[in-house]
XYZ file of C-alpha atoms in Angstrom:
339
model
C -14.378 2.963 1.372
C -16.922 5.589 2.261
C -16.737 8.889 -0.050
C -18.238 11.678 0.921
C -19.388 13.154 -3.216
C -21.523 16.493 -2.942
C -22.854 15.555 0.070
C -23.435 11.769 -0.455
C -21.608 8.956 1.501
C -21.170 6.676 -1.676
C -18.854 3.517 -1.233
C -16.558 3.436 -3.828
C -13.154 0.815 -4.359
C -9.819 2.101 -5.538
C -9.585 0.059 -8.779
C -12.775 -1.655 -10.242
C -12.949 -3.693 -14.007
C -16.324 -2.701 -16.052
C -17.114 -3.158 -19.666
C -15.313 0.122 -20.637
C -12.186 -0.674 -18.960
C -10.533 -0.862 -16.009
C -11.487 2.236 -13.816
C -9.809 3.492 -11.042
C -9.579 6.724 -8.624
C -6.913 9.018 -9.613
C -5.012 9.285 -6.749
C -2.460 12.505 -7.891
C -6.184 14.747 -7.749
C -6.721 13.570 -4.188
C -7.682 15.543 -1.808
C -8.642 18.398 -4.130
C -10.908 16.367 -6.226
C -12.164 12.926 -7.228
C -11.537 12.140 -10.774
C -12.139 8.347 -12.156
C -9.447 7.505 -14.946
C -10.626 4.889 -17.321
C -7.903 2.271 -18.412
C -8.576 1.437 -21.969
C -5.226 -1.480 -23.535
C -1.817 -2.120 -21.256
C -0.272 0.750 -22.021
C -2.743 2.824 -19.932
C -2.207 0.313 -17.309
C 1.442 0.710 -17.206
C 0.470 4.746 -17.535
C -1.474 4.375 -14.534
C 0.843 2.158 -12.476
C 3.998 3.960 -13.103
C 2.574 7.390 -13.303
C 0.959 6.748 -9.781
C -2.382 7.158 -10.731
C -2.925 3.946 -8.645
C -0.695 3.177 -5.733
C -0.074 0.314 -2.823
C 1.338 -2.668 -3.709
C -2.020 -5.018 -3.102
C -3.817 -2.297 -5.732
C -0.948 -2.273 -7.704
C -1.483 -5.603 -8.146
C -5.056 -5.734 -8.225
C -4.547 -3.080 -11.234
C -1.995 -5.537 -13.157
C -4.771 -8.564 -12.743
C -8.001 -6.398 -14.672
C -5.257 -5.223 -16.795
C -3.948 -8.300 -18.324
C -7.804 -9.534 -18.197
C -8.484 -6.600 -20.601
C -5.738 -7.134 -22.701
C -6.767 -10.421 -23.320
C -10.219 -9.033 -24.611
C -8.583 -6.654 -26.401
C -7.117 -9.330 -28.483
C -3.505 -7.601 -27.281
C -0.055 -9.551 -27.669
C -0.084 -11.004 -24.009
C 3.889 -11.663 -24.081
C 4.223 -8.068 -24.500
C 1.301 -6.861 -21.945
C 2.743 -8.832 -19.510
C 6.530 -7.707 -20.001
C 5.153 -4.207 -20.409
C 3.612 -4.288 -16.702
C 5.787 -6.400 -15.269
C 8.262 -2.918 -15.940
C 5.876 -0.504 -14.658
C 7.433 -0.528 -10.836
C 9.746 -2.678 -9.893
C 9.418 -3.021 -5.883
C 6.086 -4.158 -5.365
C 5.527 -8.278 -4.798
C 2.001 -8.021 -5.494
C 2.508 -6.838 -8.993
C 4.265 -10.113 -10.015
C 2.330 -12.533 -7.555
C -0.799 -11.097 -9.908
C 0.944 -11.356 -13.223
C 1.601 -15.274 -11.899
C -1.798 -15.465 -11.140
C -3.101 -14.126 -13.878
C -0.718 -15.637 -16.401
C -1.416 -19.889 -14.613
C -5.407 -18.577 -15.072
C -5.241 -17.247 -18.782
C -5.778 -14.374 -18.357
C -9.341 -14.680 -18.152
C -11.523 -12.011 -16.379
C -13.044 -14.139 -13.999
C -9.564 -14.664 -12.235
C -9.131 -11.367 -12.132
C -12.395 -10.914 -10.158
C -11.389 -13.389 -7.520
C -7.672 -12.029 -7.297
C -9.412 -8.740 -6.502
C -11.913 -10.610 -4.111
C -9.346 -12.695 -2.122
C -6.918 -8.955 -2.132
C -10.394 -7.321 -0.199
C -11.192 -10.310 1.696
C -7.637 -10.414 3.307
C -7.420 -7.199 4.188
C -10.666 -6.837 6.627
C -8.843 -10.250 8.358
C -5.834 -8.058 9.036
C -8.216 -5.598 10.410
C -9.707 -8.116 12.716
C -6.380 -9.126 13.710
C -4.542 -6.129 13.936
C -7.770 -4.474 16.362
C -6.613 -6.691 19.017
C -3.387 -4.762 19.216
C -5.083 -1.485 19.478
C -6.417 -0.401 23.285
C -9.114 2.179 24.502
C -7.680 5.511 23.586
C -4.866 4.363 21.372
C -2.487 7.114 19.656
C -1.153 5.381 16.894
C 1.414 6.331 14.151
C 1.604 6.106 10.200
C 3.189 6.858 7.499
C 2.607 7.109 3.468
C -0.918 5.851 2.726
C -1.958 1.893 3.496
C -5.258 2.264 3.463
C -8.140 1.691 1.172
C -7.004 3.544 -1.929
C -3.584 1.306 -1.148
C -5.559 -1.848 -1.416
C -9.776 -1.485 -2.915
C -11.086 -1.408 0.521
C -10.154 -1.688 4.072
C -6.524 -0.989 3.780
C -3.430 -2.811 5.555
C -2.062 -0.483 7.805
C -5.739 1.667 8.338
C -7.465 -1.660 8.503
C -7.153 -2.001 12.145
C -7.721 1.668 12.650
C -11.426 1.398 10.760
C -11.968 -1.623 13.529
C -10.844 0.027 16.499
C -12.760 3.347 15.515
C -15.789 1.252 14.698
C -15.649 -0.628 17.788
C -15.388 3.564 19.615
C -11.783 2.746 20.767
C -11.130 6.473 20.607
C -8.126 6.371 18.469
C -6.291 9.167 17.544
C -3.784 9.007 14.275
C -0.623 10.995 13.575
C -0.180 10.643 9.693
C 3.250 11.503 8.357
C 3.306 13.857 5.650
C 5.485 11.501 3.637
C 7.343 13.392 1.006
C 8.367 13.814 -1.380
C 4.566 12.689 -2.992
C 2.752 13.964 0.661
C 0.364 10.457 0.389
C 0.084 10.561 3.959
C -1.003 14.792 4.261
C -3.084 14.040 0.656
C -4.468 10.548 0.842
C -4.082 9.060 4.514
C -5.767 12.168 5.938
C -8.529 12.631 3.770
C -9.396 8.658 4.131
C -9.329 8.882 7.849
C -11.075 12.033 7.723
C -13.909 10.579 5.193
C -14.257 7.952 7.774
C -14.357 10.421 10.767
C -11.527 8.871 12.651
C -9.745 11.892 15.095
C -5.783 12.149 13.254
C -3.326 15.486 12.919
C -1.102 15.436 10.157
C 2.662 16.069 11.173
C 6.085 16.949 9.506
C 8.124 13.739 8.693
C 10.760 15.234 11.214
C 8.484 15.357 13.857
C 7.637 11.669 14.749
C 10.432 11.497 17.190
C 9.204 14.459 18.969
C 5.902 12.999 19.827
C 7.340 9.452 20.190
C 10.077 11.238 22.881
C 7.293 13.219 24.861
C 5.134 9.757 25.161
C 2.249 10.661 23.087
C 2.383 7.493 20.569
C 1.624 4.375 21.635
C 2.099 1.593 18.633
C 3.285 2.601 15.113
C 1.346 0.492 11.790
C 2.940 0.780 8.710
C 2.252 -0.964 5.710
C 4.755 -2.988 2.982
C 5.772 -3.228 -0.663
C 7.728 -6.241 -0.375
C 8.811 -8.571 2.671
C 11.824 -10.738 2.757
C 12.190 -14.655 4.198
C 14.071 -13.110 6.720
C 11.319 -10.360 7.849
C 13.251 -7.069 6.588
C 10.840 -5.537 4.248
C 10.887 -2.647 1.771
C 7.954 0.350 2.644
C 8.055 3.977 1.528
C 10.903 6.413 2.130
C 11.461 7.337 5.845
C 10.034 4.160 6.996
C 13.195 3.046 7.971
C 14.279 6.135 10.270
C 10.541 5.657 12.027
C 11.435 2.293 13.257
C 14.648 2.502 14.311
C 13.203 5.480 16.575
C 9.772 3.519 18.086
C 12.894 1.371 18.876
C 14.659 3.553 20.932
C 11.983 4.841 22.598
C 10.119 1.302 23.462
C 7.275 1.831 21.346
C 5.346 -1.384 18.955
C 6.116 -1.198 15.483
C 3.789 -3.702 13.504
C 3.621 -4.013 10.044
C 0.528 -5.099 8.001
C 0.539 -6.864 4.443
C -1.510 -9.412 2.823
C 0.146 -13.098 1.858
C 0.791 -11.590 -1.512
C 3.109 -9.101 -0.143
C 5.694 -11.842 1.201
C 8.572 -12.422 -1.279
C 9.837 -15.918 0.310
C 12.080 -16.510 -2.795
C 14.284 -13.792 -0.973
C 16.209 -14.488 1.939
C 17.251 -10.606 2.905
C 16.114 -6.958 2.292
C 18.962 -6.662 0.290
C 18.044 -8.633 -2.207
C 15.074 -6.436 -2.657
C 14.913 -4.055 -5.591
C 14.461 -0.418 -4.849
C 12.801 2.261 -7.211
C 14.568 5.521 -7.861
C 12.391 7.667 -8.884
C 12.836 11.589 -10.821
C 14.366 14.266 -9.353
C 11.703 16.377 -9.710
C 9.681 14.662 -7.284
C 12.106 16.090 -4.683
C 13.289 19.709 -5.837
C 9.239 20.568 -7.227
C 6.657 21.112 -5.328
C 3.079 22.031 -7.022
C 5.117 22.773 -10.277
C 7.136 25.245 -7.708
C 11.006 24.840 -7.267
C 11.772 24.383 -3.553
C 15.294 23.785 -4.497
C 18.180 26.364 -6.111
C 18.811 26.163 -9.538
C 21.403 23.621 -10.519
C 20.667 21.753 -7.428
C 20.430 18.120 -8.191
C 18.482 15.569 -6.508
C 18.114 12.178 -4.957
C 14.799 10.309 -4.695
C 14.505 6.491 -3.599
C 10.662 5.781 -3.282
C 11.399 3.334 -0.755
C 13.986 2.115 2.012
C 14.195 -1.103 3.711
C 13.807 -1.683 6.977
C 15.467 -4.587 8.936
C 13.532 -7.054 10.703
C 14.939 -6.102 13.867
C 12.779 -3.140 14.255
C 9.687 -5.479 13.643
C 7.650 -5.827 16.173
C 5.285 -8.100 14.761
C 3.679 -8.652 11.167
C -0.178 -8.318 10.948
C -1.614 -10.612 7.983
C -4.612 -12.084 7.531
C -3.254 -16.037 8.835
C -2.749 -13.710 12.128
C 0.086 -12.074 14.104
C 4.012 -13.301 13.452
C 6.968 -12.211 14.752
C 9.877 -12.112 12.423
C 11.197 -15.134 14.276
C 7.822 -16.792 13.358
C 7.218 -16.459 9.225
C 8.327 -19.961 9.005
C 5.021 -20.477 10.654
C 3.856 -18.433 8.228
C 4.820 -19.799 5.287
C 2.901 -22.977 6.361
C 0.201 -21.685 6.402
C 0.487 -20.287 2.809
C 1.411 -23.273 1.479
C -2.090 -24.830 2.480
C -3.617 -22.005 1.035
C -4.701 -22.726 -2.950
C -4.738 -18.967 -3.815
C -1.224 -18.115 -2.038
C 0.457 -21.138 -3.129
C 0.853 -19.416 -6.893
């Protein structure tokens, strides 16, 4: 992705394996600053997965693959690495599709490398496939971050944005806020806005009052985990979003990589969802928004049923829910998806 440092456009990925470690962009100091955390044994992997340091279920996953590659130099207990991350969150698919990858390859750096490689390479195909959906002067929704620091590069959801905007579609993007953790006012923003791509930031409350008064056009999210059946699991409020492009006949696509589909589950209920602390919702900055005895609730994600799908955007091309039989096919032809 480009980074603007000091007044250099550098390219830099999310998550990246060196010599030292396993380094990645800390994504809590975002926008404010950039700050590289350097992942020395598992337990700073699991620190860095579970503490959100790294977020998005193809970097999440990316993460878990130069982690386990590490612990294996590090002469670790690999029963114990991998049980250890395998904990860390518990509703992204890409962190076990990696830790199956991973685990059928030894562990051995080199695989890690290519399950980073094939994670990139598949998201710039969903770009190229999701650009076709996007017209001259598109205004398109989004919510929580599914963009490059979701991913290494590229993105799932932004994908198809960095296309259209490179191809001068004039696109304009409404980013939700997404709270409780604001990744769509912190991270989503300042990616689009590193890229110079025209967006506003808005209130989680207010996508139905631009969808309402005709000012979206198509709505690309991205996904944590995707059932046989199409429902999928994305952050909080995701849900509420497409049940309202619904109503008011506007696209609702959703873009994941191969490793994101969960075909051992038939339903979104089968899907586990993360509850995280309280304090997520009743802080803010270290500031309590909420009185004093107050408790809270705080599910990271919801699931949204595949009847709100539009169409999936993946890097085999564009599938209905109706269609991920299709799908399916064509993962089972493919060596690296067939894990």
């Amino acid at each position: 992705m480009k980074v603007n440092i000091d007044g250099e456009v550098k390219t830099l990925f999310a998550v990246w394996m060196t010599d030292e470690g396993v380094k990645l962009i800390d994504q809590r100091k975002l926008p404010e600053k950039i700050e590289i955390f350097t992942a020395r044994s598992s337990d700073d992997i699991v620190h860095s997965i579970k503490d959100m340091l790294v977020r998005g279920a193809p970097a999440i996953g990316v993460t878990a693959a130069y982690g386990l590659a590490m612990a294996k130099k590090n002469d670790e207990d690999m029963n114990k690495a991998v049980e250890k991350i395998s904990k860390s969150r518990p509703t992204a698919y890409d962190l076990f599709k990696a830790i199956k990858y991973m685990t059928e390859n030894n562990f051995e750096p080199s695989a890690a490398q290519r399950y980073a490689n094939e994670i990139l390479g598949r998201s710039k195909k969903i770009g190229e496939y999701g650009n076709e959906l996007i017209g001259k002067n598109s205004r398109i929704l989004t919510h929580c971050n599914a963009g490059a620091l979701a991913v290494l590069d590229w993105g799932t959801a932004l994908s198809p944005m960095r296309f259209a905007h490179k191809e001068g579609k004039n696109i304009f993007v409404f980013v939700d806020e997404t709270r409780p953790r604001l990744q769509g006012s912190k991270l989503t923003a300042w990616e689009l806005g590193q890229e110079g791509i025209d967006h506003a930031i808005i209130a989680d409350n207010a996508a139905g009052y631009f969808m309402k008064k005709g000012e979206i056009d198509l709505a690309i999210v991205g996904a944590d985990r995707i059932a046989s059946n199409g429902d999928f699991a994305n952050k909080i409020g995701t849900y509420e979003k497409a049940v309202l492009a619904k109503e008011n006949g506007i696209p609702f696509y959703v873009a994941a990589p191969g490793s994101t589909f969960d075909f051992n589950i038939k339903t979104g209920d089968e899907i586990p969802i993360e509850e995280r602390n309280q304090d997520e919702v009743l802080f803010l900055n270290e500031n309590r928004i909420g009185p004093v005895g107050s408790n809270g609730r705080n599910p990271a994600f919801d699931v949204t049923p595949n009847k709100y799908v539009t169409a999936f955007i993946t890097e085999y091309g564009i599938f209905k829910p109706g269609d991920l039989g299709s799908m399916r096919q064509a993962m089972n032809k493919d060596l690296f998806m067939k894990i």
